Each structure stands twice: as C-alpha cells, then as structure tokens.
Backbone as a ProteinNet text record, in pm:
[ID]
protein_1_A
[PRIMARY]
MPSYLGPTLPQMIHLFFLIVVNSLTLFMVSVTFLRTVWGLGGNVTTIESWEIERHAKLLRRARALGGYLDGPDGIRIRITKQEFPYDIGIWNNIVQGMGGTSNVIAWLWPFSATPKTSGVDFETNGFEDPGTSWPPPDPDRMPRLARPLDPKDAFVHRHGDLSPDDEVLAFRKRQMADFERRAEHYGGGVVVKRRKPFHERFEEENGTPIENDYYSENDDDGDDDKGSAGSGEEGWQDSGGNRLKDYGVDEEVEFYDEDNIPIAELLRRRRRQGKVITSP
[TERTIARY]
-6302.1	-6308.8	-6391.4	-6484.8	-6566.3	-6480.7	-6527.9	-6450	-6437.3	-6536.9	-6529.1	-6420.4	-6368.1	-6258.6	-6121.3	-6118.5	-5992.4	-5944.6	-5827.8	-5774	-5860.1	-5860.1	-5936	-5858.8	-5923.6	-5859.8	-5734.3	-5736.2	-5610.9	-5499.2	-5534.8	-5432.2	-5374.5	-5459.3	-5410.3	-5314.2	-5350.6	-5262	-5129	-5136.9	-5014.5	-4928.3	-4991.7	-4918.8	-4851.7	-4918.8	-4860.9	-4734.1	-4740.5	-4622.3	-4509	-4540.7	-4436.7	-4367	-4444.1	-4384.3	-4289.9	-4333.9	-4249.2	-4120.1	-4131.5	-4012.9	-3920	-3975.7	-3891.4	-3821.5	-3890.4	-3828.6	-3710.3	-3728.6	-3618.1	-3501.8	-3534.1	-3427.7	-3351.9	-3425.6	-3360.6	-3272.7	-3318.2	-3238.8	-3108.5	-3117	-2996.5	-2900.2	-2953.4	-2866	-2799.8	-2872	-2814.5	-2702.1	-2723.1	-2617.7	-2494.3	-2515.7	-2402.6	-2329.7	-2406.4	-2345.4	-2262.6	-2317.6	-2244	-2118.8	-2131.9	-2014.2	-1906.5	-1945.9	-1849.3	-1782.4	-1861	-1803.8	-1706.8	-1742.2	-1652.2	-1521.5	-1530.7	-1409.4	-1327.5	-1395.8	-1324.2	-1251.2	-1312.9	-1247	-1128	-1133.8	-1021.3	-927	-958.8	-877.5	-861.7	-969.8	-969.4	-1074.7	-1035.4	-1131.1	-1185.5	-1281	-1339.2	-1235	-1153.9	-1051.9	-947.2	-909.7	-811.5	-866.7	-996	-1055.9	-1050	-1066.9	-1051.8	-907.6	-811.8	-671.5	-639.4	-695.8	-672.6	-730.2	-851.2	-911	-830.3	-781.1	-700	-570.6	-508.5	-384.7	-410.8	-524.6	-558.3	-575.7	-635.9	-651.5	-516.7	-427.5	-294.4	-217.7	-234.5	-168.4	-218.6	-348.9	-403.2	-350.4	-342.2	-288.3	-141	-64.3	78.9	104.9	21.1	39	23.5	-64.4	-84.5	22	96.9	197.1	338.7	360.7	495	542	452.4	491	524.5	517.7	552.3	435.7	425	328	400.1	346	406.3	363	460.8	435.3	457.9	456.7	478.8	622.1	639.4	770.8	839.7	760.1	817.2	881.2	853.2	913.1	840.2	918.2	862.6	865.1	748.3	735.4	695.4	770.4	739.5	633.9	528.6	418.7	429.7	447.8	455.3	342.4	302.9	193	237.3	155.5	180.1	58.2	85.2	-20.9	-53	-179.6	-220.3	-147.6	-67.7	22.2	-45.3	-167.4	-227.4	-331	-341.5	-431.1	-352.5	-371.3	-293.1	-376.1	-489	-576.2	-708	-815.2	-948.8	-957.7	-919	-932	-840.2	-716.4	-624.3	-671.1	-732.1	-785.6	-897.3	-986.9	-1097.8	-1045	-950.4	-892.5	-825.2	-750.2	-683.7	-784.1	-891.7	-991.9	-1075.8	-1088.1	-1167.7	-1084	-966.8	-888	-770.3	-743.2	-626.9	-650.6	-772.6	-803.6	-889.8	-867.9	-945.6	-1065.8	-1094.6	-1210.2	-1335.3	-1423.1	-1543.1	-1634.8	-1640.2	-1727.1	-1680	-1548.8	-1495.8	-1530.9	-1553.3	-1592.8	-1728.9	-1820.4	-1957.2	-1976.8	-1879	-1893.4	-1860	-1959.7	-1934.7	-1834.9	-1811.3	-1720.2	-1582.3	-1546.2	-1414.7	-1304.6	-1185.7	-1071.7	-1030.8	-964.8	-918.1	-810.8	-817	-714.3	-575.2	-475.8	-338.4	-266.6	-329.5	-265.9	-257.3	-152	-130.7	-214.4	-255.1	-329.6	-242.4	-111.2	-17.2	58.6	106.8	180.6	89.6	92.7	8.5	94.6	54.1	125	102	203.9	195.1	214.2	172.9	179.7	316.1	404.5	538.9	548.8	444.3	451.4	544.5	554.4	639.1	767	866	992.8	973.7	1053.1	1042.8	1071.8	994.1	1009.4	923.3	853.3	762.7	641.6	615	508.3	373.5	271.2	133.2	57.5	-19.6	-53.1	62.1	58.1	164.3	168.5	279	289.5	185.6	126.4	24	71.9	107.7	158.6	59.5	-69.8	-168.8	-179.9	-128.4	-138.8	-6	98.5	228.9	236.3	288.2	299.7	415.9	408.6	518.3	634.6	752.9	870.5	862.3	903.8	901.2	1007.8	968.5	1060.8	1065.6	1185.9	1194.1	1146.2	1068.8	1012.6	1040.2	1107.9	1135.5	1037.2	943.8	845	907.1	1030	1094	1146.3	1167.7	1220	1115	1006.2	892.3	904	999.9	1010.8	1128.5	1108.7	1212.8	1323.7	1287.7	1384.3	1408.8	1533.9	1570.1	1617	1531.7	1568.6	1496.8	1493.3	1427.8	1503.6	1635.8	1716.4	1726.3	1653.1	1657.5	1557.6	1587.7	1495.9	1382.1	1273.7	1163.2	1206.9	1295.6	1342.5	1424.5	1508.3	1588	1499.7	1391.8	1299.7	1233.5	1197.9	1138.2	1237.9	1364.1	1465.7	1488.8	1489.9	1508.1	1391.4	1270.8	1154	1161.5	1203.7	1212.6	1320.4	1429.7	1533	1479.8	1406.6	1349.5	1245.9	1171.9	1070.9	1135.5	1240.9	1308.5	1376.4	1429.3	1487	1380.5	1260.2	1150.5	1109.9	1109.6	1079.1	1181.7	1308.7	1412.8	1401.5	1362.7	1346.8	1231.3	1127.8	1010	1000.5	1112.6	1114	1025.7	1022.6	939.6	791.9	753.1	612.5	574.2	672.8	642.8	677.6	691.7	709.6	852.4	938.2	1074.6	1171.3	1128.2	1216.3	1140.8	1212.7	1150.6	1158.5	1050.9	1042.9	930	966.3	867.3	832.5	709.2	663.8	584.9	613.2	542.5	478.7	355.5	282.2	318.6	318.8	348.2	230.9	255.6	143.4	43.8	-75.4	-183.7	-149.9	-84.3	-59.3	52.4	126.2	231.9	189.8	63.4	17.4	-38.2	-38.5	-94.3	9.4	-0.9	86.2	52.9	157.9	135.1	70.7	99.5	51	-97	-138	-276.4	-355.8	-294.3	-368.2	-403.1	-342.7	-372.2	-291.3	-346.3	-272.8	-148.8	-42.5	80.2	68.5	151.5	142	190.2	305.3	362.2	364.3	278.6	270.5	321.5	423.3	482.3	632.3	685.7	829	875.4	998.6	1059.2	1172.5	1162.5	1263.5	1396.2	1397.6	1523.2	1602.8	1539.4	1609	1681.2	1799.7	1876.7	1834.8	1767.4	1728	1601.6	1591.8	1468.8	1454.5	1568.9	1557.5	1494.5	1516.6	1455.4	1305.7	1259.6	1115.8	1048	1122.6	1060.9	1022.4	1089	1051	911.5	871.9	735.3	635.4	677.3	584.9	563.1	649.3	631.4	534.7	473.3	376.2	241.4	139.1	5.1	-58	-170.2	-246.2	-171.2	-92.1	-24.9	88.1	153.4	265.5	229.7	109.7	61.8	147.2	178.7	248.6	188	190	141.2	256.1	230.5	332.3	452.6	433.8	544.6	619.4	581.6	648.3	597.2	484	429	345.4	356	280.2	158.5	79.7	-41	-8.9	101.7	135.4	169.9	212.8	241.6	115.9	0.2	-127.7	-202.5	-134.5	-197.7	-277.5	-260.7	-334.8	-246.9	-305	-232.5	-218.5	-93.6	-71	-90	-97.2	-112.7	-257.2	-348.8	-489.1	-510.4	-592.4	-618.6	-684.2	-626	-684.8	-804.9	-801.2	-908	-974.7	-1091.3	-1163.9	-1244.2	-1261.1	-1336.2	-1483	-1530.7	-1670.6	-1698.3	-1593.6	-1612.9	-1580.4	-1540	-1508.3	-1634.9	-1662.9	-1783.1	-1782	-1901.6	-1914	-1855	-1872.8	-1818.5	-1666.6	-1601.1	-1455.6	-1413.8	-1487.7	-1455.7	-1472.9	-1581.9	-1602.9	-1493.4	-1450.1	-1344.7	-1214.2	-1183.9	-1061.8	-1070.2	-1188.1	-1202.2	-1189.5	-1242.4	-1228.2	-1080.7	-1006.6	-864.2	-790.2	-823.3	-758.9	-793	-919.6	-958.9	-886.8	-864.5	-792.8	-647.9	-589.2	-448.7	-433.6	-530.1	-521.1	-544.3	-643.1	-678.5	-590.2	-515.4	-433.2	-315.7	-279.8	-169.2	-36
4806.3	4832	4721.3	4757.6	4654.7	4571.4	4448.5	4354.3	4397.7	4473.6	4510.9	4615.5	4677.9	4773.1	4705.9	4579.7	4507.8	4450.2	4380.1	4319.6	4203.6	4185.5	4075.6	3944.1	3834.7	3703	3691.3	3733.5	3727.9	3810.7	3925.8	4007.4	3938.5	3868.2	3794.8	3682.5	3611.9	3504.6	3562.7	3673.8	3738.3	3786.4	3843	3888.5	3772	3657.7	3540.2	3494.5	3485.3	3444.5	3545.9	3674	3775.1	3759.3	3730.6	3711.3	3591.2	3481.6	3361.2	3388.7	3449.3	3475.2	3574.6	3680.6	3780.1	3722.5	3634.4	3573.6	3485	3404.2	3319.5	3403.6	3510.2	3596.5	3664.7	3714.4	3778.9	3680.9	3556.7	3456.1	3427.4	3406.1	3374.6	3492.4	3614.8	3732.3	3749.5	3720.4	3731.7	3630.9	3507.5	3406.2	3448.2	3497.8	3542.8	3660.3	3753.4	3869.5	3827.7	3739	3693.3	3615	3533.7	3458.9	3554	3660	3757.5	3833.4	3872.6	3943.5	3853.5	3726.4	3632.9	3615.7	3598.6	3586.9	3714.5	3830.4	3957.8	3977.2	3934	3947.7	3855.5	3738.7	3645.8	3654.4	3743.5	3759.7	3625.9	3549.9	3415.7	3408.6	3365.3	3339.7	3198	3164.6	3029.9	2923.7	2947.7	2849.4	2836.6	2948.8	2941.8	2868.2	2880.2	2802.9	2653.6	2616.3	2474.8	2428.4	2514	2477.5	2458.9	2542.5	2528.5	2396.6	2361.4	2233.9	2115.8	2127.5	2020.5	2002.2	2111.7	2103.6	2038.7	2067.8	2005.8	1854.6	1809.1	1665.4	1598	1663	1605.4	1594.2	1691.9	1685	1566.4	1540.3	1425.7	1294.5	1284.3	1163	1144.8	1253.4	1243.4	1212.4	1262.4	1235	1085.6	1020.2	876.1	792.3	851.6	777.7	824.9	881.8	921.1	1053.5	1137.4	1269.1	1274.5	1161.2	1156.7	1098.5	1142.7	1088.4	1049.9	951.1	901.9	988.5	1034.6	1111.8	1028.9	1088.8	1013.8	963.3	849.8	789.2	750.8	719.1	672.2	778.8	905.6	1013.9	1026	1035.5	1055	1204.3	1261	1404.5	1427.4	1514.1	1548.7	1658.7	1637.5	1733.2	1802.7	1933.8	2015.1	2117	2156.9	2252.2	2390.1	2453.2	2588.4	2675.9	2796.9	2893.7	2967.9	3008.1	3085.5	3220	3253.2	3369.7	3504.9	3510.2	3638.8	3687.5	3622.8	3669	3764.5	3895.4	3997	4069.6	4014.6	4079.2	4119.4	4119.3	4142.5	4280.5	4384.2	4519.4	4539.2	4496.1	4508.8	4426.2	4312.1	4232.3	4306.5	4367.3	4441	4561.5	4632.6	4748.7	4705.9	4596.8	4549.6	4504.7	4439.5	4394.2	4506.1	4618.9	4732.4	4837.9	4799.8	4891.5	4953.9	4919	4971.6	5099.8	5148.8	5270.5	5237	5312.4	5291.5	5383.8	5460.7	5550.6	5469	5454.5	5372.6	5434.4	5567.8	5633.4	5601.7	5593.7	5562.5	5420.3	5331.1	5195	5193.3	5281.8	5282.8	5385.9	5470.7	5575.2	5517.5	5516.2	5452.6	5527.5	5655.4	5733.9	5749.9	5657.9	5665	5639.6	5685.1	5667.3	5520.1	5485.5	5348.4	5315.6	5199.7	5165.6	5164.1	5200.1	5206.1	5071.7	4973.9	4842.4	4775.1	4694.3	4626.2	4500	4440.2	4315.4	4193.8	4211.4	4100.5	4069.2	4171.9	4155	4186.6	4099	4116.3	4103.3	4172.6	4168.5	4034.3	3982.6	3855.5	3880	3780.9	3796.1	3760.8	3699.1	3668.1	3547.4	3465.2	3345.7	3239.6	3234.3	3135.5	3201.9	3119.2	3170	3232.2	3333.2	3392.3	3288.2	3290.6	3194.5	3071.1	3056.5	2942.2	2959.9	2859.6	2870	2835.7	2893.6	2859.1	2838.2	2732.2	2629.9	2533.7	2463.6	2368.1	2255.1	2181.9	2070.8	1962.8	1914.6	1810.2	1691.3	1577.8	1463.5	1411.3	1423.8	1370.7	1454.2	1575.6	1663.4	1682.7	1623.1	1640	1557.2	1612.2	1534.7	1436.7	1334.6	1239.5	1300	1246.2	1293.7	1255	1347.9	1321.6	1218.3	1115.5	1009.9	1001.6	1000.8	990.7	854.4	855	732.4	727.7	622.9	600.9	497.3	534.8	436.1	321.8	340.1	232.5	123.3	157.7	61.1	39.3	-25.5	-41.1	-163.4	-253.6	-376.5	-366.7	-423.8	-418.7	-518.4	-639.5	-746	-758.2	-745.4	-753.9	-896.1	-975.8	-1111.9	-1148.2	-1050.7	-1079.2	-1178	-1191.4	-1283.5	-1421.4	-1445.6	-1575.2	-1670.8	-1798	-1900.8	-1917.2	-1983.3	-2003.5	-2074.2	-2173.7	-2242.8	-2150.5	-2066.7	-1973.4	-1868.7	-1829	-1733.5	-1793.9	-1923.4	-1990.7	-1997.1	-2029.4	-2035	-1897.2	-1793.5	-1658.1	-1618	-1658.5	-1627.2	-1697.4	-1823.3	-1897.1	-1838.7	-1790.1	-1726.8	-1600.1	-1520	-1398.7	-1432.6	-1541.5	-1581.2	-1627.3	-1707.2	-1752.6	-1636.2	-1540.2	-1421.6	-1341.8	-1337.2	-1268.1	-1342.3	-1475.6	-1554	-1527.5	-1517.1	-1493.2	-1353.5	-1255.3	-1120.1	-1111.3	-1191.7	-1188.9	-1317.4	-1358	-1484.4	-1477.2	-1360	-1347.1	-1361.7	-1312.1	-1324.2	-1469.7	-1550.7	-1690	-1782.5	-1726.1	-1810.9	-1825.4	-1730.6	-1734.4	-1809.6	-1881.9	-1953.5	-2000.3	-2021.6	-2063.7	-2214.8	-2281.5	-2426.6	-2460.6	-2508.3	-2542	-2689	-2717.5	-2854.7	-2898.8	-3019.1	-3076.3	-3207.3	-3227.6	-3345	-3468	-3580.9	-3705.9	-3747.7	-3831.4	-3881.9	-3958.6	-3978.9	-4038.3	-4179.5	-4258	-4398	-4412.7	-4304.3	-4310.9	-4252.4	-4217.1	-4157.1	-4261.6	-4388	-4493.5	-4604.2	-4672	-4785.3	-4898.3	-4965.4	-5072.6	-5194.4	-5217.9	-5339.3	-5330.7	-5225.6	-5218	-5104.2	-5019.4	-4912.5	-4794.7	-4781.5	-4666.5	-4545.4	-4425.8	-4305.5	-4284.9	-4238.8	-4209.6	-4071.9	-4049	-3923.4	-3804.7	-3816.4	-3705.8	-3745.2	-3684.6	-3718.9	-3604.8	-3529.8	-3419.9	-3441	-3397.8	-3388.6	-3250.2	-3239.1	-3109.4	-3087.3	-2978.4	-2951.2	-2907.7	-2875.2	-2839.3	-2961.8	-3077.6	-3200.9	-3256.3	-3313.6	-3373.2	-3516.3	-3580.5	-3720.2	-3728	-3834.5	-3859.8	-3777.1	-3742.2	-3663.7	-3743.9	-3875	-3957.2	-3962.9	-3959.3	-3965.8	-3836.3	-3724.3	-3596.6	-3588.9	-3666.6	-3664.3	-3715	-3813.6	-3862.1	-3762.5	-3675.9	-3576.2	-3463	-3452.4	-3345.1	-3379.5	-3495.9	-3534.5	-3556.7	-3556.7	-3578.5	-3451.1	-3466.5	-3350.3	-3271.4	-3340.5	-3272.8	-3184	-3221.3	-3144.8	-3072.1	-3017.6	-2953.7	-2833.2	-2820.1	-2704.8	-2670.3	-2539.3	-2499.7	-2502.2	-2453.2	-2456.9	-2370.4	-2270.5	-2183.8	-2230.5	-2345.8	-2397.3	-2341.8	-2274.5	-2215.4	-2317.8	-2315.8	-2406.5	-2335.2	-2410.7	-2352.6	-2237.7	-2248.4	-2142	-2011.7	-2020.5	-1898.3	-1818.6	-1881.6	-1813.7	-1788	-1801.4	-1772.9	-1887.5	-2009.9	-2126.1	-2200.9	-2238.2	-2311.8	-2456.7	-2501.2	-2638.6	-2739.5	-2690.3	-2782.2	-2821.6	-2766.1	-2801.6	-2944.6	-3018.4	-3157.1	-3163	-3244.5	-3261.2	-3355.5	-3447.6	-3546.6	-3532.6	-3480.1	-3459.9	-3585.4	-3611.4	-3729.7	-3718.8	-3596.6	-3582.7	-3645.3	-3655.8	-3712	-3861.3	-3921.4	-4064	-4141.6	-4250	-4328.9	-4377.4	-4394.4	-4437.7	-4577	-4664.5	-4799.8	-4797.2	-4705.7	-4696.3	-4644.8	-4549.4	-4498	-4605.2	-4684.5	-4792.4	-4897.3	-4926.3	-5026.2	-4977.7	-4850.1	-4796	-4798.5	-4767.4	-4766.9	-4908.2	-5007.2	-5145.7	-5185	-5145.1	-5178.2	-5111	-4986.4	-4917.3	-4983.2	-5029	-5096	-5227.6	-5301.4	-5427.9	-5404.7	-5299.6	-5273.2	-5235	-5158.7	-5114.6	-5230.1	-5318.2	-5426.7	-5548.6	-5560.4	-5679.5	-5677.7	-5796.1	-5800.9	-5782.7
916.4	771.9	708.2	627.1	560.9	466.5	443.3	362.4	217.4	168.8	27.3	1.8	110.5	93.6	105	147.2	161.5	29.3	31.5	-91.4	-138.8	-266.2	-325.7	-308.4	-347.3	-334.9	-421.7	-547.9	-625.6	-563.4	-505.7	-441.7	-317.7	-242.7	-125.9	-167.7	-274.9	-324	-370.7	-442.6	-489.8	-373	-270.3	-152.2	-79.1	-74.6	-8.5	-81.4	-213.4	-289.9	-275.5	-268.7	-249.9	-115.3	-12	120.8	120.9	56.7	52.9	-23.2	-141.6	-224.1	-155.6	-99.4	-32.1	91	162.6	281.2	241.6	137.2	90.8	39.4	-33.6	-85.6	27	126.5	240.6	317.2	330.5	401.5	326.6	195.7	118.9	114.7	100.8	101.4	237.5	344.6	478.9	498.9	451.6	464.1	385.3	263.2	181.9	247.2	305.6	370.9	492	574.2	692	652.2	547.5	500.4	448.2	381.1	330.9	444.5	544.9	659.9	735.5	751	819.8	742.2	609.3	528.9	528.1	530.9	533.9	666.5	775.9	905.8	921.3	860.6	867.9	751.3	653.7	532.5	459.1	454	396.5	287.4	169.3	62.6	75.8	-8.4	-2.6	-33.5	-135.8	-173	-62.6	-1.9	106.6	228.3	253.9	363.9	334.1	207.1	169.9	191.7	159.2	178.8	327.3	412	556.6	607.4	562.7	603.5	550.7	427.8	371	449.9	489.3	567.9	703.7	764	892.5	877.7	768.1	745	723.4	648	627.1	758.8	845.7	976.5	1058.1	1053.5	1128.2	1072.2	939.6	878.6	913.3	903.5	932	1078.9	1168.4	1311.3	1339.9	1264.9	1284.3	1214.9	1120.9	1044.1	1073.7	1189.1	1228.1	1172.4	1124.4	1075.1	928.3	857.7	715.9	636.8	510.9	417	288.9	219.4	95.8	-21.4	-97.3	-217.3	-342	-459.4	-583.2	-592.6	-663.1	-684.9	-554	-450	-324.6	-238.2	-262.7	-184.8	-50.9	57.6	191.4	223	253.5	275.6	420.8	487.5	626.2	627.9	705.5	716.4	851.4	847.9	969.4	969	1087.1	1101.1	1055	970.8	922.3	951	995.4	1019.5	890.1	878.2	761	764.4	663	673.9	654.6	601.3	564.5	665.3	781	886.7	976.2	956.3	1028	1133.1	1170.9	1268.5	1204.3	1283.8	1227.3	1162.5	1234.1	1179	1058	1068.2	954.9	835.4	861.2	751	678.5	755.6	693.5	616	674	604.9	475.5	479.6	358.4	253.1	297.4	201.4	143.1	212.8	165.4	95	49.1	-33.1	36.7	160	229.3	305.1	313.7	387.8	508.7	616.9	738.9	748.2	643.8	640.1	608.5	708.7	689.8	585.3	578.3	479.9	338.2	320.2	186.7	145.1	241.5	205.9	136.2	181.8	129.6	18.5	-6	-107.3	-245.1	-338.1	-468.2	-554.7	-526.7	-609.8	-545.2	-458.5	-395.2	-498.1	-464.9	-554.5	-559.9	-667.2	-684.7	-581	-517.4	-417.5	-479.4	-399.7	-446.8	-435.8	-377	-364	-500.2	-518.6	-646.7	-660.2	-548.7	-554.9	-576.9	-571	-591.2	-462.2	-395.4	-270.4	-152.5	-52.4	65.7	190.5	292.9	420.1	488.2	552.6	624.8	773.8	851.8	997.5	1055.2	977.8	1025.1	1115.5	1123.4	1208.1	1149.7	1018.8	953.1	902.3	872.5	820.9	683	649	514.3	406.7	303	194.6	208.1	319.9	336.8	246.6	168.1	67.8	129.4	70.1	103.2	-27.7	-43.3	56.5	82.9	197.1	229.9	128.3	122.5	27.1	54	-53.1	-45.1	-127.2	-65.5	-142.7	-245.7	-219.1	-312.1	-439	-438.3	-555.1	-627.2	-578	-641.3	-768.5	-876.7	-1001.1	-993.9	-1073.9	-1082.6	-1160.9	-1136.2	-1206.7	-1353.5	-1438.6	-1582.9	-1617.7	-1689.6	-1729	-1880.8	-1937.8	-2084.9	-2132.2	-2236.4	-2291.7	-2440.5	-2481	-2622.5	-2674.1	-2761.1	-2809	-2887.8	-2937.9	-3012.8	-2920.7	-2795.4	-2698.3	-2590.4	-2628.1	-2537.7	-2448.8	-2475.4	-2398.5	-2302.2	-2184.6	-2082.4	-2112	-2155.9	-2179.2	-2329.9	-2367.2	-2508.7	-2539.6	-2589.7	-2628.7	-2758	-2849.2	-2976.6	-3061.6	-3036.6	-3115.6	-3052.6	-2943.7	-2877.3	-2940.1	-2927.1	-2973.9	-2873.4	-2911.5	-2815.4	-2687.9	-2699.7	-2579	-2489.5	-2552	-2472	-2404.6	-2470.7	-2408.8	-2285.3	-2294.2	-2178.6	-2063.4	-2093.3	-1988.3	-1926.1	-2010.4	-1957	-1868.4	-1908.6	-1826.3	-1690.8	-1691.2	-1565	-1474.1	-1531.8	-1449.5	-1384.4	-1461.1	-1403.3	-1296.9	-1319.6	-1221.7	-1091.5	-1099.7	-979.1	-906.8	-983.5	-919.4	-846	-903.3	-835.7	-709.2	-713.5	-593.7	-483.3	-521	-421.5	-361.1	-442.8	-389.8	-292.3	-315.8	-229.3	-148.6	-91.4	-16.5	106.7	171.9	291.9	258.2	140.5	100.7	76.1	33.3	3.4	119.4	241.3	358.6	404	372.1	421.7	333.8	236.4	146.2	24.8	-82.6	-207.1	-215.1	-190.5	-199.1	-294.7	-410.9	-512.4	-498	-470.4	-452.4	-574.4	-617.4	-731.3	-687.3	-723.6	-677.7	-760.4	-693.6	-762.3	-849.5	-949	-1029.8	-943.9	-999.6	-922.4	-876.6	-963.3	-928	-825.3	-795.7	-696	-562	-547.5	-422.2	-324.7	-362.9	-278.4	-261.6	-149.5	-124	-220.5	-269.6	-366.1	-300.7	-172.1	-107.8	-72.9	-3.2	44.3	-18.3	-102.1	-169.5	-81.8	36.3	122.7	76.7	91.8	49.9	134.9	71.9	144.6	210	310.6	385.4	302.7	240.1	162.5	16	-63.3	-205.4	-292.6	-244	-319.8	-334.3	-449.4	-468.4	-426.4	-387.5	-357.8	-456.1	-532.2	-633.8	-572.1	-443.6	-377.7	-334.6	-333.5	-295.7	-416.7	-392.8	-501.8	-529.4	-432	-448.3	-529.9	-603.5	-676.1	-801.2	-866.2	-988.3	-1100.3	-1098.6	-1202.4	-1186.5	-1059.3	-1037.3	-1075.9	-1071.6	-1104.2	-1250.3	-1332.6	-1473	-1493.5	-1413.5	-1426.5	-1374.2	-1276.8	-1224	-1321	-1424.2	-1520.2	-1629.9	-1625.4	-1727.1	-1662.4	-1742.8	-1691.6	-1642.1	-1572.4	-1526.9	-1421.5	-1336.2	-1227.2	-1277.3	-1385.8	-1439	-1566.3	-1573.5	-1696.3	-1731.9	-1859.6	-1913.5	-2048.4	-2079.5	-2210.9	-2310.8	-2432.4	-2536.6	-2502.8	-2415.6	-2376.9	-2254.4	-2199.3	-2081.1	-1950.4	-1951.3	-1829	-1754.3	-1620.4	-1536.2	-1479.3	-1402.3	-1344.2	-1249.7	-1176.5	-1081.3	-1152	-1279.3	-1354.3	-1383	-1375.4	-1398.8	-1268.9	-1155.2	-1027.6	-969.7	-1023.2	-974	-874.6	-762.8	-660.1	-703.5	-724.5	-768.6	-656.3	-530.9	-418.7	-394.5	-471.8	-456	-504.8	-435.8	-472.7	-609.9	-698.9	-830.8	-826.1	-733.6	-724.9	-589	-587	-462.6	-430.8	-302	-262.9	-299.8	-325.9	-364.7	-500.5	-583.5	-716.8	-723	-611.1	-608.6	-573	-641.2	-609.5	-464.8	-410.8	-271.4	-252.1	-350.5	-338.9	-324.7	-400.3	-390.3	-252.8	-198.4	-65.3	41.4	32.2	128.8	119.4	-3.5	-20.6	42.7	28.8	89.4	241.5	296.2	441.5	498.5	424.9	471.8	474.9	369.2	366.6	481.7	508	619.1	752.3	767.2	890.5	909.3	800.1	810.5	849.4	793.5	826.4	973	1026	1165.3	1261.7	1231.5	1323.7	1308.7	1199	1179.5	1276.6	1338.2	1435.4	1364.1
[MASK]
++++++++++++++++++++++++++++++++++++++++++++++++++++++++++++++++++++++++++++++++++++++++++++++++++++++++++++++++++++++++++++++++++++++++++++++++++++++++++++++++++++++++++++++++++++++++++++++++++++++++++++++++++++++++++++++++++++++++++++++++++++++++++++++++++++++++++++++++++++++++

C-alpha cells in the first residue's frame, strides 16, 4: 500500500496515545477484577482482610509475651487464634456474594430479581464457639474506662488550709513515701547523702582531701554537723524548701571540678601528698 493511503502523522501520534491509555486502563481494570474475584472466593472484604492481618500480628506479639497483651488501665488480655467465621467454601462464598442463587446466568442478567437475603445475617463455618465476636479483641483499640471527674476538685492533696511550712513538710513526707515505694529503683534502700561543706573536705593538718566527704541522713551521729551541710552551695534550697534532687539534679556531682582549679594549686596539693607519702 502506498504511503499516501496510510495514516497521517497526527493520526499516528493519536493512535500511540490511545494504545498507552487503553493499556493502562486494561491493566488497572484487570487488577481490580482479580482482586474482586479473590475477595468473592474467600468471602472477604478489604476491611476484613485488614482485620485478619491485624489479628495475625497480635498473635505474633502475644506469642513472644506469654500469650497476653497489655490493654488500657493495666488490663491483661489473652490473645487466642480465631478463624475467619464467614469463609464457608469457595463455591458457597461466590453464591452468597452473588445474591444467594447458584444460577450463573442470573449473575450476569441485569434484570434478575432482587436477592432475598437481608444483608444482616450471614452463614458461618462453625469453627469457633457460638457467640465469639469478630474481629477479635484488640488491646490497642480498646477505650479507657470512664472515670468521673469533678472540675471543682482538681487537686489530689487537700491542704489549702495549711501554712507554707506545713505544705513543705507534707511534700517531704510524700516524697519519702515515694522513695520507699520505689526502693528497688533507688538501689535497694533509701539512703540520702549530703555533701560536707568545702572547708571540711580536706585534712586540717596537710590539706589532703578526705576519702568520704558525705553525710548520711540515716546515721544518728553527727547531727550537729549536718546543720552546716544545709547551708552554702552544697545545701541549696529554694523558698519552698526544695533541693537540687527535687528538680532531677544529682547532688553527688562534684561542685568543684579540678579543671577550674589553678595549676599552681594542683601542684601545691601534689607536693603535699608526695611529702606525706615519703615522710617516715
């Protein structure tokens, strides 16, 4: 055939775009059709397939945690394997999804009668006990228990009639009770250590640092000395009587680092230590 009888260049371009668009459309329609046939054969909708996958993940988590998962308000929920209750067989699934009739011609006939099914009750396979709910319980989706809340009583501790000093004492009692409840977290026992003042951390004779420069509030000895530890930088308190540890600061951290001490002072201390060691 001569070229002048064939399609023109604009027609060729138009034909190319039609092939591309039709191919993409056919591909997407085919994927949708296959997905629908698969769901119809398994009697599973898209949302129900998500529920099945979610249940499988919960089973894997529960298997690693002894069969239980934590729910809201500290509730322990046992997770057991459940079968999808509405899978009654491939053919029965297709019949149920196509209106309850096994007549294939009626499936494709647009003027078929309205199905007699209610769309509310569905046949189950009987694998699970009667009354078993689907989807299975999911601890991550359970709501918390409703708790009555009175906006007029928003505070836990009622001490509005206490003086400022009594409020500080009440706070310290609650703090010590919290320490006792969490004794294991704080090392098996509540031992509050307070550091001695700076001038009491060195020997008076040679100026060498002492080995233990902390007071122990659990000891009965040295109560008079503890009063001096409550003043200065080491015993800092705000107007409410709160210490550094009340704000999450470790009181055992060195207040005076050797990096901030002059080199001459460090050399002088080392000479004194050397004299003490070498002296008979």
